[in-house]
């Protein structure tokens, strides 16, 4: 028996979609220019505007595209301090530590990892004094055993 999908089911598919070359090329183009118009994208992909719009809608509904972002030139925010902090967690307290670290606005990304370190955090502050304060606060979080931090100097 064929089941008719509700609009809710259509927007949130229960099984993953098979992504093809056009989807991958569309994502690559958006990574380069997240503000590209449908017309520009359709010309670059050699498909209709409607096809691009349908693909975008499907990629967003499936959760592949989470949003669009802005890239800035390297010297924008030159006064900011950015760093990567590797964090070792005591025992099985990773969930508790993640919950605590999510409360730090200076931690702009947080990833769980494999290997010697349990978590990797990207830190961004406006001064060395603020950076030092954040490092000390992260190290005081219950469940954080050890950390190592590297300041990012330039980006390629």
JSON list of C-alpha atoms in Angstrom, two decimals:
[
{"chain": "A", "resi": 1, "resn": "UNK", "atom": "CA", "xyz": [0.00, 0.00, 0.00]},
{"chain": "A", "resi": 2, "resn": "UNK", "atom": "CA", "xyz": [1.37, 3.44, -0.90]},
{"chain": "A", "resi": 3, "resn": "UNK", "atom": "CA", "xyz": [1.46, 5.88, 1.94]},
{"chain": "A", "resi": 4, "resn": "UNK", "atom": "CA", "xyz": [0.82, 9.56, 1.21]},
{"chain": "A", "resi": 5, "resn": "UNK", "atom": "CA", "xyz": [3.41, 11.74, 2.94]},
{"chain": "A", "resi": 6, "resn": "UNK", "atom": "CA", "xyz": [2.25, 14.61, 5.07]},
{"chain": "A", "resi": 7, "resn": "UNK", "atom": "CA", "xyz": [4.02, 17.94, 4.60]},
{"chain": "A", "resi": 8, "resn": "UNK", "atom": "CA", "xyz": [5.78, 17.33, 7.94]},
{"chain": "A", "resi": 9, "resn": "UNK", "atom": "CA", "xyz": [7.13, 13.97, 6.74]},
{"chain": "A", "resi": 10, "resn": "UNK", "atom": "CA", "xyz": [8.23, 15.51, 3.46]},
{"chain": "A", "resi": 11, "resn": "UNK", "atom": "CA", "xyz": [10.19, 18.20, 5.29]},
{"chain": "A", "resi": 12, "resn": "UNK", "atom": "CA", "xyz": [11.87, 15.70, 7.65]},
{"chain": "A", "resi": 13, "resn": "UNK", "atom": "CA", "xyz": [12.54, 12.48, 5.76]},
{"chain": "A", "resi": 14, "resn": "UNK", "atom": "CA", "xyz": [12.79, 9.31, 7.81]},
{"chain": "A", "resi": 15, "resn": "UNK", "atom": "CA", "xyz": [15.55, 7.83, 5.66]},
{"chain": "A", "resi": 16, "resn": "UNK", "atom": "CA", "xyz": [18.59, 9.54, 4.22]},
{"chain": "A", "resi": 17, "resn": "UNK", "atom": "CA", "xyz": [18.45, 10.89, 0.70]},
{"chain": "A", "resi": 18, "resn": "UNK", "atom": "CA", "xyz": [21.00, 9.75, -1.85]},
{"chain": "A", "resi": 19, "resn": "UNK", "atom": "CA", "xyz": [23.03, 12.84, -2.77]},
{"chain": "A", "resi": 20, "resn": "UNK", "atom": "CA", "xyz": [24.33, 13.12, -6.31]},
{"chain": "A", "resi": 21, "resn": "UNK", "atom": "CA", "xyz": [26.94, 15.14, -8.19]},
{"chain": "A", "resi": 22, "resn": "UNK", "atom": "CA", "xyz": [24.67, 18.20, -8.50]},
{"chain": "A", "resi": 23, "resn": "UNK", "atom": "CA", "xyz": [24.03, 18.25, -4.74]},
{"chain": "A", "resi": 24, "resn": "UNK", "atom": "CA", "xyz": [27.76, 18.01, -4.02]},
{"chain": "A", "resi": 25, "resn": "UNK", "atom": "CA", "xyz": [28.56, 20.75, -6.56]},
{"chain": "A", "resi": 26, "resn": "UNK", "atom": "CA", "xyz": [25.81, 22.96, -5.11]},
{"chain": "A", "resi": 27, "resn": "UNK", "atom": "CA", "xyz": [27.24, 22.56, -1.61]},
{"chain": "A", "resi": 28, "resn": "UNK", "atom": "CA", "xyz": [30.75, 23.36, -2.90]},
{"chain": "A", "resi": 29, "resn": "UNK", "atom": "CA", "xyz": [29.48, 26.52, -4.61]},
{"chain": "A", "resi": 30, "resn": "UNK", "atom": "CA", "xyz": [27.68, 27.61, -1.44]},
{"chain": "A", "resi": 31, "resn": "UNK", "atom": "CA", "xyz": [30.81, 27.01, 0.64]},
{"chain": "A", "resi": 32, "resn": "UNK", "atom": "CA", "xyz": [32.58, 29.44, -1.67]},
{"chain": "A", "resi": 33, "resn": "UNK", "atom": "CA", "xyz": [29.74, 31.99, -1.77]},
{"chain": "A", "resi": 34, "resn": "UNK", "atom": "CA", "xyz": [26.83, 31.43, 0.61]},
{"chain": "A", "resi": 35, "resn": "UNK", "atom": "CA", "xyz": [25.08, 34.50, -0.79]},
{"chain": "A", "resi": 36, "resn": "UNK", "atom": "CA", "xyz": [25.09, 33.37, -4.43]},
{"chain": "A", "resi": 37, "resn": "UNK", "atom": "CA", "xyz": [21.75, 33.93, -6.15]},
{"chain": "A", "resi": 38, "resn": "UNK", "atom": "CA", "xyz": [19.63, 31.12, -7.51]},
{"chain": "A", "resi": 39, "resn": "UNK", "atom": "CA", "xyz": [20.27, 32.45, -11.02]},
{"chain": "A", "resi": 40, "resn": "UNK", "atom": "CA", "xyz": [24.04, 32.39, -10.55]},
{"chain": "A", "resi": 41, "resn": "UNK", "atom": "CA", "xyz": [23.94, 28.90, -9.04]},
{"chain": "A", "resi": 42, "resn": "UNK", "atom": "CA", "xyz": [21.71, 27.57, -11.82]},
{"chain": "A", "resi": 43, "resn": "UNK", "atom": "CA", "xyz": [24.10, 28.93, -14.49]},
{"chain": "A", "resi": 44, "resn": "UNK", "atom": "CA", "xyz": [27.12, 27.40, -12.77]},
{"chain": "A", "resi": 45, "resn": "UNK", "atom": "CA", "xyz": [25.38, 24.03, -12.37]},
{"chain": "A", "resi": 46, "resn": "UNK", "atom": "CA", "xyz": [23.75, 24.11, -15.84]},
{"chain": "A", "resi": 47, "resn": "UNK", "atom": "CA", "xyz": [20.29, 23.42, -14.37]},
{"chain": "A", "resi": 48, "resn": "UNK", "atom": "CA", "xyz": [17.11, 25.48, -13.96]},
{"chain": "A", "resi": 49, "resn": "UNK", "atom": "CA", "xyz": [16.49, 27.88, -11.06]},
{"chain": "A", "resi": 50, "resn": "UNK", "atom": "CA", "xyz": [13.64, 25.62, -9.96]},
{"chain": "A", "resi": 51, "resn": "UNK", "atom": "CA", "xyz": [16.03, 22.65, -9.73]},
{"chain": "A", "resi": 52, "resn": "UNK", "atom": "CA", "xyz": [18.44, 24.68, -7.59]},
{"chain": "A", "resi": 53, "resn": "UNK", "atom": "CA", "xyz": [15.58, 25.84, -5.32]},
{"chain": "A", "resi": 54, "resn": "UNK", "atom": "CA", "xyz": [14.27, 22.27, -4.95]},
{"chain": "A", "resi": 55, "resn": "UNK", "atom": "CA", "xyz": [17.76, 20.97, -4.16]},
{"chain": "A", "resi": 56, "resn": "UNK", "atom": "CA", "xyz": [18.34, 23.72, -1.59]},
{"chain": "A", "resi": 57, "resn": "UNK", "atom": "CA", "xyz": [14.97, 23.03, 0.05]},
{"chain": "A", "resi": 58, "resn": "UNK", "atom": "CA", "xyz": [15.71, 19.30, 0.22]},
{"chain": "A", "resi": 59, "resn": "UNK", "atom": "CA", "xyz": [19.26, 19.81, 1.56]},
{"chain": "A", "resi": 60, "resn": "UNK", "atom": "CA", "xyz": [17.94, 22.12, 4.28]},
{"chain": "A", "resi": 61, "resn": "UNK", "atom": "CA", "xyz": [14.99, 19.87, 5.18]},
{"chain": "A", "resi": 62, "resn": "UNK", "atom": "CA", "xyz": [17.25, 16.81, 5.44]},
{"chain": "A", "resi": 63, "resn": "UNK", "atom": "CA", "xyz": [19.64, 18.67, 7.74]},
{"chain": "A", "resi": 64, "resn": "UNK", "atom": "CA", "xyz": [22.60, 18.58, 5.36]},
{"chain": "A", "resi": 65, "resn": "UNK", "atom": "CA", "xyz": [22.58, 22.39, 5.06]},
{"chain": "A", "resi": 66, "resn": "UNK", "atom": "CA", "xyz": [22.33, 23.81, 8.56]},
{"chain": "A", "resi": 67, "resn": "UNK", "atom": "CA", "xyz": [22.56, 27.44, 7.53]},
{"chain": "A", "resi": 68, "resn": "UNK", "atom": "CA", "xyz": [24.58, 29.99, 5.66]},
{"chain": "A", "resi": 69, "resn": "UNK", "atom": "CA", "xyz": [27.51, 31.88, 7.06]},
{"chain": "A", "resi": 70, "resn": "UNK", "atom": "CA", "xyz": [29.77, 34.82, 6.41]},
{"chain": "A", "resi": 71, "resn": "UNK", "atom": "CA", "xyz": [33.47, 34.57, 5.68]},
{"chain": "A", "resi": 72, "resn": "UNK", "atom": "CA", "xyz": [35.57, 37.63, 6.42]},
{"chain": "A", "resi": 73, "resn": "UNK", "atom": "CA", "xyz": [39.01, 38.62, 5.25]},
{"chain": "A", "resi": 74, "resn": "UNK", "atom": "CA", "xyz": [41.95, 37.46, 7.34]},
{"chain": "A", "resi": 75, "resn": "UNK", "atom": "CA", "xyz": [42.70, 40.84, 8.91]},
{"chain": "A", "resi": 76, "resn": "UNK", "atom": "CA", "xyz": [39.09, 41.47, 10.01]},
{"chain": "A", "resi": 77, "resn": "UNK", "atom": "CA", "xyz": [39.03, 41.08, 13.77]},
{"chain": "A", "resi": 78, "resn": "UNK", "atom": "CA", "xyz": [42.80, 41.33, 13.88]},
{"chain": "A", "resi": 79, "resn": "UNK", "atom": "CA", "xyz": [42.55, 42.32, 17.52]},
{"chain": "A", "resi": 80, "resn": "UNK", "atom": "CA", "xyz": [40.94, 39.02, 18.50]},
{"chain": "A", "resi": 81, "resn": "UNK", "atom": "CA", "xyz": [42.78, 36.12, 20.08]},
{"chain": "A", "resi": 82, "resn": "UNK", "atom": "CA", "xyz": [41.84, 32.72, 18.65]},
{"chain": "A", "resi": 83, "resn": "UNK", "atom": "CA", "xyz": [43.08, 29.37, 19.92]},
{"chain": "A", "resi": 84, "resn": "UNK", "atom": "CA", "xyz": [42.47, 25.65, 19.87]},
{"chain": "A", "resi": 85, "resn": "UNK", "atom": "CA", "xyz": [42.22, 23.93, 23.26]},
{"chain": "A", "resi": 86, "resn": "UNK", "atom": "CA", "xyz": [42.48, 20.17, 23.60]},
{"chain": "A", "resi": 87, "resn": "UNK", "atom": "CA", "xyz": [40.77, 18.91, 26.74]},
{"chain": "A", "resi": 88, "resn": "UNK", "atom": "CA", "xyz": [41.11, 15.63, 28.64]},
{"chain": "A", "resi": 89, "resn": "UNK", "atom": "CA", "xyz": [38.08, 14.62, 30.69]},
{"chain": "A", "resi": 90, "resn": "UNK", "atom": "CA", "xyz": [37.98, 12.55, 33.87]},
{"chain": "A", "resi": 91, "resn": "UNK", "atom": "CA", "xyz": [36.36, 9.14, 33.41]},
{"chain": "A", "resi": 92, "resn": "UNK", "atom": "CA", "xyz": [32.87, 9.25, 31.96]},
{"chain": "A", "resi": 93, "resn": "UNK", "atom": "CA", "xyz": [32.09, 12.88, 32.73]},
{"chain": "A", "resi": 94, "resn": "UNK", "atom": "CA", "xyz": [32.24, 14.06, 29.09]},
{"chain": "A", "resi": 95, "resn": "UNK", "atom": "CA", "xyz": [28.52, 14.86, 28.90]},
{"chain": "A", "resi": 96, "resn": "UNK", "atom": "CA", "xyz": [28.69, 16.95, 32.09]},
{"chain": "A", "resi": 97, "resn": "UNK", "atom": "CA", "xyz": [31.82, 18.78, 30.89]},
{"chain": "A", "resi": 98, "resn": "UNK", "atom": "CA", "xyz": [30.28, 19.52, 27.48]},
{"chain": "A", "resi": 99, "resn": "UNK", "atom": "CA", "xyz": [27.17, 20.89, 29.19]},
{"chain": "A", "resi": 100, "resn": "UNK", "atom": "CA", "xyz": [29.35, 23.21, 31.30]},
{"chain": "A", "resi": 101, "resn": "UNK", "atom": "CA", "xyz": [31.54, 24.33, 28.40]},
{"chain": "A", "resi": 102, "resn": "UNK", "atom": "CA", "xyz": [28.52, 25.21, 26.26]},
{"chain": "A", "resi": 103, "resn": "UNK", "atom": "CA", "xyz": [27.91, 28.04, 28.72]},
{"chain": "A", "resi": 104, "resn": "UNK", "atom": "CA", "xyz": [31.14, 29.78, 27.69]},
{"chain": "A", "resi": 105, "resn": "UNK", "atom": "CA", "xyz": [30.40, 32.29, 24.90]},
{"chain": "A", "resi": 106, "resn": "UNK", "atom": "CA", "xyz": [34.11, 32.46, 24.09]},
{"chain": "A", "resi": 107, "resn": "UNK", "atom": "CA", "xyz": [34.10, 28.80, 23.02]},
{"chain": "A", "resi": 108, "resn": "UNK", "atom": "CA", "xyz": [32.85, 29.19, 19.47]},
{"chain": "A", "resi": 109, "resn": "UNK", "atom": "CA", "xyz": [33.09, 25.49, 18.56]},
{"chain": "A", "resi": 110, "resn": "UNK", "atom": "CA", "xyz": [33.31, 22.33, 20.64]},
{"chain": "A", "resi": 111, "resn": "UNK", "atom": "CA", "xyz": [34.03, 18.86, 19.25]},
{"chain": "A", "resi": 112, "resn": "UNK", "atom": "CA", "xyz": [34.39, 15.42, 20.77]},
{"chain": "A", "resi": 113, "resn": "UNK", "atom": "CA", "xyz": [37.44, 13.61, 19.41]},
{"chain": "A", "resi": 114, "resn": "UNK", "atom": "CA", "xyz": [39.25, 10.32, 19.49]},
{"chain": "A", "resi": 115, "resn": "UNK", "atom": "CA", "xyz": [42.84, 9.82, 20.58]},
{"chain": "A", "resi": 116, "resn": "UNK", "atom": "CA", "xyz": [44.66, 11.39, 23.50]},
{"chain": "A", "resi": 117, "resn": "UNK", "atom": "CA", "xyz": [42.23, 14.29, 23.94]},
{"chain": "A", "resi": 118, "resn": "UNK", "atom": "CA", "xyz": [38.49, 13.95, 24.58]},
{"chain": "A", "resi": 119, "resn": "UNK", "atom": "CA", "xyz": [37.34, 17.39, 23.43]},
{"chain": "A", "resi": 120, "resn": "UNK", "atom": "CA", "xyz": [38.60, 20.13, 21.15]},
{"chain": "A", "resi": 121, "resn": "UNK", "atom": "CA", "xyz": [37.40, 23.71, 21.62]},
{"chain": "A", "resi": 122, "resn": "UNK", "atom": "CA", "xyz": [37.97, 26.79, 19.50]},
{"chain": "A", "resi": 123, "resn": "UNK", "atom": "CA", "xyz": [38.30, 29.86, 21.69]},
{"chain": "A", "resi": 124, "resn": "UNK", "atom": "CA", "xyz": [37.92, 33.48, 20.62]},
{"chain": "A", "resi": 125, "resn": "UNK", "atom": "CA", "xyz": [38.48, 36.46, 22.90]},
{"chain": "A", "resi": 126, "resn": "UNK", "atom": "CA", "xyz": [39.13, 40.16, 22.46]},
{"chain": "A", "resi": 127, "resn": "UNK", "atom": "CA", "xyz": [42.28, 40.36, 24.61]},
{"chain": "A", "resi": 128, "resn": "UNK", "atom": "CA", "xyz": [45.02, 38.27, 26.21]},
{"chain": "A", "resi": 129, "resn": "UNK", "atom": "CA", "xyz": [43.63, 39.07, 29.65]},
{"chain": "A", "resi": 130, "resn": "UNK", "atom": "CA", "xyz": [40.22, 37.72, 28.64]},
{"chain": "A", "resi": 131, "resn": "UNK", "atom": "CA", "xyz": [41.90, 34.71, 27.01]},
{"chain": "A", "resi": 132, "resn": "UNK", "atom": "CA", "xyz": [43.78, 33.95, 30.24]},
{"chain": "A", "resi": 133, "resn": "UNK", "atom": "CA", "xyz": [40.55, 34.24, 32.23]},
{"chain": "A", "resi": 134, "resn": "UNK", "atom": "CA", "xyz": [38.75, 31.81, 29.90]},
{"chain": "A", "resi": 135, "resn": "UNK", "atom": "CA", "xyz": [41.61, 29.29, 30.08]},
{"chain": "A", "resi": 136, "resn": "UNK", "atom": "CA", "xyz": [41.52, 29.37, 33.87]},
{"chain": "A", "resi": 137, "resn": "UNK", "atom": "CA", "xyz": [37.73, 29.01, 33.96]},
{"chain": "A", "resi": 138, "resn": "UNK", "atom": "CA", "xyz": [37.74, 26.06, 31.56]},
{"chain": "A", "resi": 139, "resn": "UNK", "atom": "CA", "xyz": [40.43, 24.33, 33.63]},
{"chain": "A", "resi": 140, "resn": "UNK", "atom": "CA", "xyz": [38.27, 24.79, 36.74]},
{"chain": "A", "resi": 141, "resn": "UNK", "atom": "CA", "xyz": [35.27, 23.00, 35.21]},
{"chain": "A", "resi": 142, "resn": "UNK", "atom": "CA", "xyz": [34.48, 19.90, 37.24]},
{"chain": "A", "resi": 143, "resn": "UNK", "atom": "CA", "xyz": [35.60, 16.89, 35.20]},
{"chain": "A", "resi": 144, "resn": "UNK", "atom": "CA", "xyz": [38.37, 18.63, 33.20]},
{"chain": "A", "resi": 145, "resn": "UNK", "atom": "CA", "xyz": [41.57, 16.71, 33.97]},
{"chain": "A", "resi": 146, "resn": "UNK", "atom": "CA", "xyz": [44.10, 18.28, 31.62]},
{"chain": "A", "resi": 147, "resn": "UNK", "atom": "CA", "xyz": [44.31, 20.67, 28.68]},
{"chain": "A", "resi": 148, "resn": "UNK", "atom": "CA", "xyz": [46.70, 21.98, 26.07]},
{"chain": "A", "resi": 149, "resn": "UNK", "atom": "CA", "xyz": [46.11, 25.19, 24.17]},
{"chain": "A", "resi": 150, "resn": "UNK", "atom": "CA", "xyz": [47.63, 26.61, 20.99]},
{"chain": "A", "resi": 151, "resn": "UNK", "atom": "CA", "xyz": [47.01, 30.18, 19.85]},
{"chain": "A", "resi": 152, "resn": "UNK", "atom": "CA", "xyz": [46.17, 30.46, 16.15]},
{"chain": "A", "resi": 153, "resn": "UNK", "atom": "CA", "xyz": [48.60, 32.86, 14.46]},
{"chain": "A", "resi": 154, "resn": "UNK", "atom": "CA", "xyz": [47.54, 32.88, 10.79]},
{"chain": "A", "resi": 155, "resn": "UNK", "atom": "CA", "xyz": [44.98, 31.03, 8.69]},
{"chain": "A", "resi": 156, "resn": "UNK", "atom": "CA", "xyz": [45.61, 29.72, 5.21]}
]
